[in-house]
CSV table of C-alpha atoms in Angstrom, one decimal:
chain,number,residue,atom,x,y,z
A,1,MET,CA,-2.7,-9.7,13.9
A,2,LEU,CA,-4.0,-6.4,12.2
A,3,LEU,CA,-2.3,-5.0,9.2
A,4,PHE,CA,-3.4,-1.3,9.2
A,5,ARG,CA,-3.9,0.6,6.0
A,6,GLU,CA,-2.6,-2.0,3.5
A,7,SER,CA,-2.3,-0.7,-0.1
A,8,TYR,CA,-5.5,-1.9,-1.8
A,9,ARG,CA,-7.5,-1.6,-5.0
A,10,ARG,CA,-11.1,-2.9,-5.8
A,11,GLU,CA,-9.9,-3.5,-9.4
A,12,GLY,CA,-6.8,-3.0,-12.0
A,13,VAL,CA,-4.0,-4.5,-10.0
A,14,TYR,CA,-1.5,-5.8,-11.9
A,15,GLN,CA,-1.0,-9.8,-11.4
A,16,GLY,CA,2.1,-10.5,-13.2
A,17,VAL,CA,5.8,-11.1,-11.9
A,18,VAL,CA,7.9,-7.9,-11.6
A,19,ASN,CA,11.8,-8.4,-11.8
A,20,SER,CA,13.2,-4.9,-10.9
A,21,ILE,CA,12.1,-1.6,-9.9
A,22,GLU,CA,12.9,-0.3,-13.4
A,23,GLU,CA,10.2,-2.9,-14.7
A,24,TRP,CA,7.7,-1.8,-12.1
A,25,SER,CA,8.2,2.0,-13.1
A,26,GLN,CA,7.5,1.1,-16.7
A,27,ILE,CA,4.4,-0.9,-15.7
A,28,THR,CA,2.8,1.8,-13.6
A,29,ASP,CA,4.3,4.7,-15.8
A,30,CYS,CA,5.5,6.3,-12.5
A,31,ASP,CA,8.8,8.4,-11.7
A,32,TYR,CA,10.3,7.0,-8.6
A,33,GLU,CA,13.6,8.9,-8.7
A,34,THR,CA,12.5,12.4,-9.0
A,35,PRO,CA,12.0,14.1,-5.6
A,36,GLN,CA,8.5,15.8,-5.5
A,37,LEU,CA,7.4,18.7,-3.1
A,38,ARG,CA,5.4,17.4,-0.2
A,39,GLN,CA,4.3,18.7,3.0
A,40,VAL,CA,5.1,16.8,6.4
A,41,ARG,CA,4.3,17.8,9.9
A,42,ASN,CA,7.1,18.7,12.2
A,43,ALA,CA,6.8,16.3,15.3
A,44,LYS,CA,8.3,18.9,17.6
A,45,ASP,CA,5.9,21.8,17.0
A,46,GLY,CA,3.2,20.4,14.7
A,47,ARG,CA,3.8,23.0,12.0
A,48,ASN,CA,3.9,21.9,8.3
A,49,VAL,CA,7.3,21.6,6.6
A,50,GLU,CA,7.8,21.5,2.8
A,51,VAL,CA,10.3,18.6,1.8
A,52,TYR,CA,11.5,17.0,-1.5
A,53,VAL,CA,10.9,13.3,-1.4
A,54,PRO,CA,10.6,11.0,-4.4
A,55,LEU,CA,7.4,8.8,-4.9
A,56,LEU,CA,7.7,5.7,-3.0
A,57,PRO,CA,6.6,2.3,-5.1
A,58,ALA,CA,3.5,0.3,-3.7
A,59,ARG,CA,2.0,-2.7,-5.1
A,60,ALA,CA,-1.7,-2.7,-4.3
A,61,LYS,CA,-3.6,-6.0,-4.2
A,62,ASP,CA,-7.2,-6.7,-4.4
A,63,LYS,CA,-9.0,-8.5,-1.8
A,64,ASN,CA,-8.6,-11.9,-3.4
A,65,GLY,CA,-5.0,-11.1,-4.0
A,66,TYR,CA,-4.6,-10.4,-0.2
A,67,ILE,CA,-6.5,-13.5,1.0
A,68,GLU,CA,-4.7,-15.8,-1.4
A,69,GLU,CA,-1.2,-14.6,-0.2
A,70,PHE,CA,-2.1,-14.8,3.5
A,71,GLU,CA,-3.7,-18.4,3.0
A,72,GLU,CA,-0.5,-19.6,1.2
A,73,ALA,CA,1.5,-18.3,4.0
A,74,GLY,CA,-0.6,-20.2,6.5
A,75,PHE,CA,-2.8,-17.3,7.8
A,76,ASP,CA,-6.6,-17.1,7.9
A,77,VAL,CA,-8.2,-13.9,7.0
A,78,GLU,CA,-10.8,-13.2,9.5
A,79,LYS,CA,-11.8,-9.8,8.5
A,80,PHE,CA,-11.1,-7.6,5.5
A,81,VAL,CA,-12.1,-4.0,5.9
A,82,GLU,CA,-12.0,-1.3,3.3
A,83,MET,CA,-10.9,2.1,4.7
A,84,ASP,CA,-12.0,5.4,3.9
A,85,ALA,CA,-9.6,7.6,1.9
A,86,SER,CA,-6.9,9.8,3.9
A,87,LYS,CA,-4.5,12.2,3.3
A,88,SER,CA,-1.7,9.6,3.6
A,89,ILE,CA,-3.3,6.8,1.5
A,90,ALA,CA,-6.1,7.1,-0.9
A,91,TYR,CA,-7.1,3.5,-1.2
A,92,SER,CA,-6.4,1.0,1.7
A,93,ALA,CA,-7.7,-1.8,3.7
A,94,SER,CA,-7.3,-3.1,7.3
A,95,ILE,CA,-6.8,-6.8,7.3
A,96,TYR,CA,-7.3,-8.9,10.4
A,97,ILE,CA,-5.4,-12.5,10.2
A,98,ARG,CA,-4.6,-15.4,12.3
A,99,LYS,CA,-2.0,-17.9,12.1
A,100,THR,CA,-3.5,-21.3,11.3
A,101,ASN,CA,-2.3,-24.4,13.2
């Protein structure tokens, strides 16, 4: 199975327990409620359209964090590839996993 462009960081990930979105907002010092102006591409004609969308929370892991999580769930991580930055996500990895017997 391929998990494409998973949120990933080489360092500085938060390892602790998070009990609520409010707590995560305090940890990350990010506003997940106020819509921000962004550009999206219209699927019908390909033009960019301005929309207001709030920041979506994402909890990145480091390589060891992903490997540990998948192994605990019964998967082998066969390949871990750091992806180049893109407009949609600055830091990501593609992870190839296989269910163990």
